[in-house]
PDB file of C-alpha atoms (C1' of nucleotides) in Angstrom:
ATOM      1  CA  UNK A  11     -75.313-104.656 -16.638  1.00  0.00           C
ATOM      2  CA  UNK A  12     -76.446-104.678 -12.957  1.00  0.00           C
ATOM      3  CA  UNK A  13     -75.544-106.842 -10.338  1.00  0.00           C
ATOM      4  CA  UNK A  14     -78.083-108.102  -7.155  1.00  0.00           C
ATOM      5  CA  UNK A  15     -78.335-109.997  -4.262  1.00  0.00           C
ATOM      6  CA  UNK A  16     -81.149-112.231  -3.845  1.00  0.00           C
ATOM      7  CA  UNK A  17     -82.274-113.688  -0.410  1.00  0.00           C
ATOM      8  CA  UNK A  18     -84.027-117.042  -0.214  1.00  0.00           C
ATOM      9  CA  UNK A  19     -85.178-119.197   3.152  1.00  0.00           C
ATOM     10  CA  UNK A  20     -83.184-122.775   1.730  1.00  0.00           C
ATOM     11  CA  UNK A  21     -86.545-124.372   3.119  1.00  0.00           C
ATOM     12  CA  UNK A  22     -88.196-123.047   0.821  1.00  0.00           C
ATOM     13  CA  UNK A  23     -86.181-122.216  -2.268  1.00  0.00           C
ATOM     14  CA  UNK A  24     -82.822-123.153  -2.067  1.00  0.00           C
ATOM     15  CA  UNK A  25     -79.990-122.931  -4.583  1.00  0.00           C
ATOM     16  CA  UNK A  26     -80.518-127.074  -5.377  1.00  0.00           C
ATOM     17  CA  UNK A  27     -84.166-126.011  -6.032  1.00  0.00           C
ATOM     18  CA  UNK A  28     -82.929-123.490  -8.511  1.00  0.00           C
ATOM     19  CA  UNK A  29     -80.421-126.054  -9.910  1.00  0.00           C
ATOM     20  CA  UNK A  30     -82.858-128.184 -10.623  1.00  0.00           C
ATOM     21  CA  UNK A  31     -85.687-126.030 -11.738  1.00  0.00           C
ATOM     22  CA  UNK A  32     -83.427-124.300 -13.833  1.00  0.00           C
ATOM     23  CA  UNK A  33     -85.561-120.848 -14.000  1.00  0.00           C
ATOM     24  CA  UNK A  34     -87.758-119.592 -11.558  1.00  0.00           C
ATOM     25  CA  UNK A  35     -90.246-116.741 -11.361  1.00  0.00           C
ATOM     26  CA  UNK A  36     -89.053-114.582  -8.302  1.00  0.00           C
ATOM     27  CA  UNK A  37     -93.287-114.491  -6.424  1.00  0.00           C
ATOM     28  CA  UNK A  38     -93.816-112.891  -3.136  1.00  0.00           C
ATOM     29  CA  UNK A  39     -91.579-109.702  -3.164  1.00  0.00           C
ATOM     30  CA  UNK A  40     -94.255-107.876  -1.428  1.00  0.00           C
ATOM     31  CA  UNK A  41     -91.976-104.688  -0.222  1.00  0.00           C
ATOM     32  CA  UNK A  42     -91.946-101.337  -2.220  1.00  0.00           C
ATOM     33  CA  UNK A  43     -88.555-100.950  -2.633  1.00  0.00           C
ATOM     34  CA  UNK A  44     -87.341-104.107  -3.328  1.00  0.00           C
ATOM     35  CA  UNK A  45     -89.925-104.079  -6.075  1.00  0.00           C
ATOM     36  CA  UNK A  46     -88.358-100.890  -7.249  1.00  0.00           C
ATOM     37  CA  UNK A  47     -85.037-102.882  -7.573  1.00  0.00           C
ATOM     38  CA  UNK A  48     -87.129-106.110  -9.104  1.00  0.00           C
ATOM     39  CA  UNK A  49     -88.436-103.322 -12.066  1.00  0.00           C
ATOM     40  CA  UNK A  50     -84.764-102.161 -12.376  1.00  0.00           C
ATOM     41  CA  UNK A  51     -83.603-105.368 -12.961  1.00  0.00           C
ATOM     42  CA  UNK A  52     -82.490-106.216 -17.140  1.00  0.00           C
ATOM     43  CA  UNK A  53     -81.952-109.293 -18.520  1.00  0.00           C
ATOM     44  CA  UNK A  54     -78.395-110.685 -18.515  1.00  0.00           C
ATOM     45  CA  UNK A  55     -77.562-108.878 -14.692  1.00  0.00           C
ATOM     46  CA  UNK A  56     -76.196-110.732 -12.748  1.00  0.00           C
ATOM     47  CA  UNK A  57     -77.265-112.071  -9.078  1.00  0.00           C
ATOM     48  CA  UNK A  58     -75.855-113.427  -5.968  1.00  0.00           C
ATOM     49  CA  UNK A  59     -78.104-116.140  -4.146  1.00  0.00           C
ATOM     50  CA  UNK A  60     -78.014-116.099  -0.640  1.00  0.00           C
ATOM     51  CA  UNK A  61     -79.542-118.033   1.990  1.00  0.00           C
ATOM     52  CA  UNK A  62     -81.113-116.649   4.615  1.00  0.00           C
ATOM     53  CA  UNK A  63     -82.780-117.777   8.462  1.00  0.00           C
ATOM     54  CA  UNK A  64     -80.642-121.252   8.532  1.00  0.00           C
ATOM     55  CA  UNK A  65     -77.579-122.671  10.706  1.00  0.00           C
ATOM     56  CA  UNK A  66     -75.286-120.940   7.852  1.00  0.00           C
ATOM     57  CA  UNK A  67     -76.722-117.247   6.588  1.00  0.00           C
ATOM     58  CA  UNK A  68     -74.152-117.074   3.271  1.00  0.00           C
ATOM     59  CA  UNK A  69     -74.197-116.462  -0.371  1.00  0.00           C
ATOM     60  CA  UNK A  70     -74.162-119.627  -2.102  1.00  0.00           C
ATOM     61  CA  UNK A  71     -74.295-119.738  -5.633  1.00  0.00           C
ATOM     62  CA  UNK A  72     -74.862-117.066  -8.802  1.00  0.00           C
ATOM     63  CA  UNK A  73     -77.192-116.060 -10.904  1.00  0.00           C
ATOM     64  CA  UNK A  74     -78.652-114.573 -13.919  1.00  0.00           C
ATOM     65  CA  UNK A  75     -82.060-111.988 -14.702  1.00  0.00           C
ATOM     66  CA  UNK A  76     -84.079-114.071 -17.191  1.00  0.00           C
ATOM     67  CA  UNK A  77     -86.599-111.975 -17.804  1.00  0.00           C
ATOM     68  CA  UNK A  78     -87.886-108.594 -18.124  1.00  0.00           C
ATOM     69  CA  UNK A  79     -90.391-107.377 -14.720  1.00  0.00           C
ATOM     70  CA  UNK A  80     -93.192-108.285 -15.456  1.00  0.00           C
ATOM     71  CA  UNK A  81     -96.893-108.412 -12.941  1.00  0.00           C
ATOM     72  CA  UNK A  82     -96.507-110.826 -10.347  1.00  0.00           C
ATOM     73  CA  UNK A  83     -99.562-112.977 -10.720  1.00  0.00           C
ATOM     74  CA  UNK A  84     -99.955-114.524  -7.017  1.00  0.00           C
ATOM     75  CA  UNK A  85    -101.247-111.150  -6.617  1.00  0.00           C
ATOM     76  CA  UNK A  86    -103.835-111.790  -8.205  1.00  0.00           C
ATOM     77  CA  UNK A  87    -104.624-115.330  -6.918  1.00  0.00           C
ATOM     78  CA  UNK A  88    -106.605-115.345  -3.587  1.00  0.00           C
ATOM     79  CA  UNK A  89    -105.456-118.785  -2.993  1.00  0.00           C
ATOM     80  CA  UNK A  90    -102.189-117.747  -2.921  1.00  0.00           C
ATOM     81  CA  UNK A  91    -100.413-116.444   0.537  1.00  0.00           C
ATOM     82  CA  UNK A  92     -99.313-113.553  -1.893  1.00  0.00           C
ATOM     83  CA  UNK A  93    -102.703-112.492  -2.226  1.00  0.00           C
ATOM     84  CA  UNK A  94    -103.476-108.527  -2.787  1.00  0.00           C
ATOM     85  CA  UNK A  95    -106.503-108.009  -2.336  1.00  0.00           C
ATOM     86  CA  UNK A  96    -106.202-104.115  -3.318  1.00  0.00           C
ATOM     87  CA  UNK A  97    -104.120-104.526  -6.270  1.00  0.00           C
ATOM     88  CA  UNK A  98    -106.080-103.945  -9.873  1.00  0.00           C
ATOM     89  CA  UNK A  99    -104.858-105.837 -13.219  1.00  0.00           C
ATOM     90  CA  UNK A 100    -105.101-102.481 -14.479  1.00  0.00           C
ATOM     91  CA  UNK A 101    -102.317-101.322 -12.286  1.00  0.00           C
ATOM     92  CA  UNK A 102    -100.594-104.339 -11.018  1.00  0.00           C
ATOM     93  CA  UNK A 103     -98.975-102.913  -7.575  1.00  0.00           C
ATOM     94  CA  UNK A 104     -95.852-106.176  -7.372  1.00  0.00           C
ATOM     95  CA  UNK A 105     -93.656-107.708 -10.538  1.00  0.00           C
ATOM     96  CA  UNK A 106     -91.148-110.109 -11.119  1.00  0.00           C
ATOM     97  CA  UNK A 107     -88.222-110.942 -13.099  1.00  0.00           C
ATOM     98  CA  UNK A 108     -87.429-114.746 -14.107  1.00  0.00           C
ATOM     99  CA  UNK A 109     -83.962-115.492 -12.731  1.00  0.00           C
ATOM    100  CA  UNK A 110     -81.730-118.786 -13.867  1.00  0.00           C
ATOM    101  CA  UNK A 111     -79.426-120.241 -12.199  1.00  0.00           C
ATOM    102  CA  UNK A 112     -75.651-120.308 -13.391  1.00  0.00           C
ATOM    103  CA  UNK A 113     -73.868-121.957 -11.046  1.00  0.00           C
ATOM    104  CA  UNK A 114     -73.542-123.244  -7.127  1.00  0.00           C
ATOM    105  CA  UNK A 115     -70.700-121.292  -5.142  1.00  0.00           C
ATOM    106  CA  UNK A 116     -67.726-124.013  -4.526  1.00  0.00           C
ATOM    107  CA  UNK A 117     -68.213-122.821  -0.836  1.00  0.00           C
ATOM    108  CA  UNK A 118     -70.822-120.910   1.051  1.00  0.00           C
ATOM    109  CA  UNK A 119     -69.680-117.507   1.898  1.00  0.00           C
ATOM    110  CA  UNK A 120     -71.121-117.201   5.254  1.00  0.00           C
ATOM    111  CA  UNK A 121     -72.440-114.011   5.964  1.00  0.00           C
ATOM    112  CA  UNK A 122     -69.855-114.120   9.070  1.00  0.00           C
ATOM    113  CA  UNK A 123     -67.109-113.636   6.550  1.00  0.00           C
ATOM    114  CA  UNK A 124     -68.470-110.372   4.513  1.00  0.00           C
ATOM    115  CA  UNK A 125     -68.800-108.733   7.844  1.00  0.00           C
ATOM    116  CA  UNK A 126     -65.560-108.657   8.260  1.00  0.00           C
ATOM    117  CA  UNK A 127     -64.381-107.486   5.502  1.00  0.00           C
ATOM    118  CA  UNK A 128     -63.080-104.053   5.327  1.00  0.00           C
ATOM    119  CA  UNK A 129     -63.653-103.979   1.538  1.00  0.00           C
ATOM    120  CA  UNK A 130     -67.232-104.741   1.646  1.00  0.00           C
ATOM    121  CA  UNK A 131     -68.079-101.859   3.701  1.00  0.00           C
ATOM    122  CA  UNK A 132     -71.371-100.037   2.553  1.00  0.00           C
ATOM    123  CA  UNK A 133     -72.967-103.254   0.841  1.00  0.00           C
ATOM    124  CA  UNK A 134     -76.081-103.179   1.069  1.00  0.00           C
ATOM    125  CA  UNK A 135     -77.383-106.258   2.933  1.00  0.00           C
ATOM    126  CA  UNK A 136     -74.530-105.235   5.528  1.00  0.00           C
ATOM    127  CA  UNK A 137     -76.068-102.215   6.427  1.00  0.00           C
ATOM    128  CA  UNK A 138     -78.177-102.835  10.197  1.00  0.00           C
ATOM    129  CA  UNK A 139     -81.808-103.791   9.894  1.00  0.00           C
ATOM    130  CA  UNK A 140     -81.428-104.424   5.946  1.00  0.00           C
ATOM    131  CA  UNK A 141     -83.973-106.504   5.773  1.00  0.00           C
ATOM    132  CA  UNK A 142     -84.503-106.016   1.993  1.00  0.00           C
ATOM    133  CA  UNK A 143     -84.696-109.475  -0.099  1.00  0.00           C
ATOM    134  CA  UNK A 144     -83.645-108.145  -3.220  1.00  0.00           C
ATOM    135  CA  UNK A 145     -80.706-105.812  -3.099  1.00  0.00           C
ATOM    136  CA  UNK A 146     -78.254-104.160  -5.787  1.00  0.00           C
ATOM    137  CA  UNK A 147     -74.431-104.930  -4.975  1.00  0.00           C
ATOM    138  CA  UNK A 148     -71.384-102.586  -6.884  1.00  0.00           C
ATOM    139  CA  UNK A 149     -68.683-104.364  -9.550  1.00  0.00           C
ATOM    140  CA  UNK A 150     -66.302-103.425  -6.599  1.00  0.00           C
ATOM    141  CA  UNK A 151     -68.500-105.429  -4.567  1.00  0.00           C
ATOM    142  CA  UNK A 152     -69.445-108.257  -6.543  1.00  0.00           C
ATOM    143  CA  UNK A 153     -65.939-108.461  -7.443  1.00  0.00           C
ATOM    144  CA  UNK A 154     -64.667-108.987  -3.924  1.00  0.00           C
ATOM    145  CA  UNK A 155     -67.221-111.502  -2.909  1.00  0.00           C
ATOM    146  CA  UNK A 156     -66.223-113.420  -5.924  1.00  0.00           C
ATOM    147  CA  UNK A 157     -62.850-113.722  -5.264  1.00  0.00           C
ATOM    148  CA  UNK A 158     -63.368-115.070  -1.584  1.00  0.00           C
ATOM    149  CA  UNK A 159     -64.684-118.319  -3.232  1.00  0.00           C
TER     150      UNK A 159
ATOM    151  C1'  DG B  12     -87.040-117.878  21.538  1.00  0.00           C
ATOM    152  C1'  DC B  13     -85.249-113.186  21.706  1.00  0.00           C
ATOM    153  C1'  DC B  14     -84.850-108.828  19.938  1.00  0.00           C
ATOM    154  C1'  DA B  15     -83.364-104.919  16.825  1.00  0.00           C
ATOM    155  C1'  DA B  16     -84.796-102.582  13.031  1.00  0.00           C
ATOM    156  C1'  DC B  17     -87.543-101.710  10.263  1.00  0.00           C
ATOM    157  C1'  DG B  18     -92.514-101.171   7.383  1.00  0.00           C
ATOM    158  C1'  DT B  19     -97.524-100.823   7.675  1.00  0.00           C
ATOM    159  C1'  DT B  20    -101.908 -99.606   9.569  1.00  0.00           C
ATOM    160  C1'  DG B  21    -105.304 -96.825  11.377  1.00  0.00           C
ATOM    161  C1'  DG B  22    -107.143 -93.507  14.796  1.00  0.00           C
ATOM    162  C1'  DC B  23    -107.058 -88.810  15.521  1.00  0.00           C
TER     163       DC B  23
ATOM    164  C1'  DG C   6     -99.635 -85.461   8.930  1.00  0.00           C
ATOM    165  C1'  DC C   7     -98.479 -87.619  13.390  1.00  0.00           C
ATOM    166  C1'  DC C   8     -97.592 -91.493  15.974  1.00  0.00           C
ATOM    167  C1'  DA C   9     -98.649 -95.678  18.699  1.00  0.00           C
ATOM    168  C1'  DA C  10     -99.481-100.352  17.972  1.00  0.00           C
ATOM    169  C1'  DC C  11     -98.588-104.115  15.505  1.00  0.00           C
ATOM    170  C1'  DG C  12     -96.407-107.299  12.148  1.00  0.00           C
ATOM    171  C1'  DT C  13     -92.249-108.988   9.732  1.00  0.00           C
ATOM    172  C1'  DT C  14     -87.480-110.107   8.846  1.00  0.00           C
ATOM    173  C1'  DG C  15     -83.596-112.427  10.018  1.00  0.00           C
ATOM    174  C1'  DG C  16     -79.333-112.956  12.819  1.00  0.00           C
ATOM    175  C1'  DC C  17     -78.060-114.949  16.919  1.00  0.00           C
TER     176       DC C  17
END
DNA sequence: GCCAACGTTGGC
DNA sequence: GCCAACGTTGGC
Protein backbone atom coordinates (compact mmCIF):
# COMPACT_ATOMS: atom_id res chain seq x y z
CA UNK A 1 0.00 0.00 0.00
CA UNK A 2 0.98 3.58 -1.02
CA UNK A 3 0.44 6.62 0.66
CA UNK A 4 -0.32 10.39 -1.19
CA UNK A 5 -0.93 13.77 -0.68
CA UNK A 6 -3.67 15.35 -2.42
CA UNK A 7 -4.01 19.21 -2.89
CA UNK A 8 -7.42 20.82 -3.22
CA UNK A 9 -8.39 24.86 -3.45
CA UNK A 10 -11.29 24.50 -0.25
CA UNK A 11 -13.31 26.84 -2.73
CA UNK A 12 -13.63 24.50 -4.78
CA UNK A 13 -13.38 21.05 -3.25
CA UNK A 14 -12.93 21.06 0.21
CA UNK A 15 -12.70 18.23 2.73
CA UNK A 16 -16.73 19.02 3.82
CA UNK A 17 -17.35 18.59 0.04
CA UNK A 18 -15.70 15.24 0.20
CA UNK A 19 -17.55 14.46 3.49
CA UNK A 20 -20.50 14.91 2.05
CA UNK A 21 -20.07 13.55 -1.40
CA UNK A 22 -18.59 10.67 0.02
CA UNK A 23 -16.45 9.63 -3.27
CA UNK A 24 -15.22 11.78 -5.77
CA UNK A 25 -13.58 11.34 -9.15
CA UNK A 26 -10.15 13.24 -8.86
CA UNK A 27 -10.85 15.58 -12.79
CA UNK A 28 -8.41 18.14 -13.88
CA UNK A 29 -4.91 16.67 -13.03
CA UNK A 30 -3.63 18.04 -16.19
CA UNK A 31 0.36 17.70 -15.29
CA UNK A 32 2.48 14.68 -16.55
CA UNK A 33 3.84 13.65 -13.57
CA UNK A 34 1.30 13.93 -11.25
CA UNK A 35 -0.62 11.76 -13.66
CA UNK A 36 2.21 9.33 -13.44
CA UNK A 37 1.55 9.23 -9.61
CA UNK A 38 -2.53 9.25 -10.32
CA UNK A 39 -1.73 5.73 -12.61
CA UNK A 40 0.44 4.49 -9.66
CA UNK A 41 -2.12 4.89 -7.37
CA UNK A 42 -4.05 1.16 -6.04
CA UNK A 43 -7.01 0.88 -4.38
CA UNK A 44 -6.96 0.83 -0.56
CA UNK A 45 -3.66 3.61 -0.45
CA UNK A 46 -4.03 5.85 1.53
CA UNK A 47 -4.16 9.87 1.07
CA UNK A 48 -3.64 13.01 2.91
CA UNK A 49 -6.06 15.98 1.88
CA UNK A 50 -4.66 19.20 1.97
CA UNK A 51 -5.86 22.54 1.31
CA UNK A 52 -4.23 24.72 -0.65
CA UNK A 53 -4.31 28.92 -1.74
CA UNK A 54 -6.51 29.88 1.56
CA UNK A 55 -5.82 31.92 4.95
CA UNK A 56 -4.62 28.33 6.39
CA UNK A 57 -2.45 26.09 3.65
CA UNK A 58 -2.66 22.58 5.94
CA UNK A 59 -3.53 19.00 5.64
CA UNK A 60 -6.89 18.50 6.87
CA UNK A 61 -8.37 15.29 6.77
CA UNK A 62 -7.48 11.51 5.20
CA UNK A 63 -8.24 9.57 2.65
CA UNK A 64 -8.63 6.48 0.72
CA UNK A 65 -7.91 5.36 -3.42
CA UNK A 66 -11.34 4.09 -4.51
CA UNK A 67 -10.67 3.17 -7.64
CA UNK A 68 -8.35 1.89 -10.12
CA UNK A 69 -6.89 4.99 -12.88
CA UNK A 70 -8.93 5.05 -15.13
CA UNK A 71 -9.39 7.97 -18.49
CA UNK A 72 -10.33 11.16 -17.19
CA UNK A 73 -13.39 12.02 -19.20
CA UNK A 74 -13.44 16.05 -18.95
CA UNK A 75 -10.86 15.43 -21.43
CA UNK A 76 -12.91 14.58 -23.59
CA UNK A 77 -15.73 17.12 -22.96
CA UNK A 78 -15.18 20.50 -24.76
CA UNK A 79 -17.49 22.08 -22.38
CA UNK A 80 -15.43 21.29 -19.76
CA UNK A 81 -12.37 23.77 -18.59
CA UNK A 82 -10.44 20.35 -18.70
CA UNK A 83 -10.85 20.18 -22.23
CA UNK A 84 -7.94 18.39 -24.47
CA UNK A 85 -8.39 19.09 -27.46
CA UNK A 86 -5.32 16.77 -28.67
CA UNK A 87 -6.06 13.87 -26.61
CA UNK A 88 -7.62 10.63 -28.67
CA UNK A 89 -10.08 8.01 -26.83
CA UNK A 90 -7.78 5.71 -28.35
CA UNK A 91 -4.97 6.92 -26.20
CA UNK A 92 -6.47 8.89 -23.45
CA UNK A 93 -3.37 11.33 -22.48
CA UNK A 94 -4.99 12.19 -18.35
CA UNK A 95 -6.73 9.46 -15.75
CA UNK A 96 -8.13 9.39 -12.52
CA UNK A 97 -8.57 7.41 -9.51
CA UNK A 98 -11.93 7.68 -7.33
CA UNK A 99 -10.82 8.70 -3.83
CA UNK A 100 -13.29 8.46 -0.52
CA UNK A 101 -13.09 10.16 2.18
CA UNK A 102 -12.28 8.52 5.68
CA UNK A 103 -12.17 10.99 7.98
CA UNK A 104 -11.67 15.02 8.79
CA UNK A 105 -8.25 15.75 10.69
CA UNK A 106 -9.30 16.82 14.48
CA UNK A 107 -7.05 19.89 13.59
CA UNK A 108 -5.61 21.36 10.46
CA UNK A 109 -1.98 20.78 10.23
CA UNK A 110 -0.95 24.00 8.80
CA UNK A 111 1.59 23.74 6.36
CA UNK A 112 3.58 26.26 8.81
CA UNK A 113 4.01 23.35 11.15
CA UNK A 114 5.55 20.53 8.64
CA UNK A 115 8.10 23.09 7.72
CA UNK A 116 9.46 22.96 10.69
CA UNK A 117 9.83 19.82 11.32
CA UNK A 118 13.16 18.27 11.21
CA UNK A 119 11.58 14.82 10.63
CA UNK A 120 9.71 15.73 7.61
CA UNK A 121 12.66 16.75 5.74
CA UNK A 122 12.63 15.55 2.00
CA UNK A 123 8.66 15.33 1.74
CA UNK A 124 7.72 15.98 -1.17
CA UNK A 125 5.34 18.97 -1.18
CA UNK A 126 8.20 20.59 1.08
CA UNK A 127 10.59 20.60 -1.49
CA UNK A 128 10.75 24.62 -3.18
CA UNK A 129 8.54 25.22 -6.17
CA UNK A 130 6.63 21.73 -5.60
CA UNK A 131 3.89 22.68 -7.16
CA UNK A 132 2.69 19.09 -7.86
CA UNK A 133 -1.13 18.39 -6.73
CA UNK A 134 -0.81 14.88 -6.29
CA UNK A 135 2.26 13.74 -4.46
CA UNK A 136 3.51 10.31 -2.84
CA UNK A 137 4.51 10.75 0.99
CA UNK A 138 6.86 7.71 2.90
CA UNK A 139 5.27 5.46 6.06
CA UNK A 140 8.03 7.50 7.92
CA UNK A 141 6.32 10.41 6.66
CA UNK A 142 2.81 9.71 6.86
CA UNK A 143 3.53 8.43 10.17
CA UNK A 144 4.86 11.67 11.57
CA UNK A 145 2.20 13.87 10.18
CA UNK A 146 -0.24 11.60 11.81
CA UNK A 147 0.94 11.81 15.05
CA UNK A 148 1.00 15.77 15.11
CA UNK A 149 -2.87 15.57 15.12
C1' DG B 1 -0.93 41.69 -5.56
C1' DC B 2 3.78 39.94 -5.69
C1' DC B 3 6.98 36.72 -7.00
C1' DA B 4 9.66 32.25 -7.14
C1' DA B 5 9.72 28.14 -9.38
C1' DC B 6 8.45 25.69 -12.27
C1' DG B 7 6.07 23.59 -17.08
C1' DT B 8 4.72 24.49 -21.84
C1' DT B 9 4.94 26.47 -26.35
C1' DG B 10 6.82 27.69 -30.54
C1' DG B 11 10.31 29.97 -33.49
C1' DC B 12 14.63 28.98 -35.20
C1' DG C 1 17.60 20.60 -29.65
C1' DC C 2 17.86 25.31 -27.73
C1' DC C 3 15.83 28.92 -25.42
C1' DA C 4 12.92 33.06 -24.78
C1' DA C 5 8.35 34.14 -23.77
C1' DC C 6 4.50 33.04 -21.52
C1' DG C 7 1.27 30.72 -18.31
C1' DT C 8 0.37 28.45 -13.84
C1' DT C 9 0.75 27.30 -9.01
C1' DG C 10 0.57 28.61 -4.53
C1' DG C 11 2.68 30.75 -0.37
C1' DC C 12 2.98 35.04 1.59
Amino acid sequence: MNHWLMKSEPDEFSIDDLARRGREPWSGVRNYQARNYLRAMRPGDRVLFYHSSCAEPGVVGLAEVASEPYPDPTQFDPRSDYFDAASRREEPRWSLVEVKFTRKLRRTIPLRELKSRKELRGLALLRPGNRLSVLPVSKAHWDCILRLE
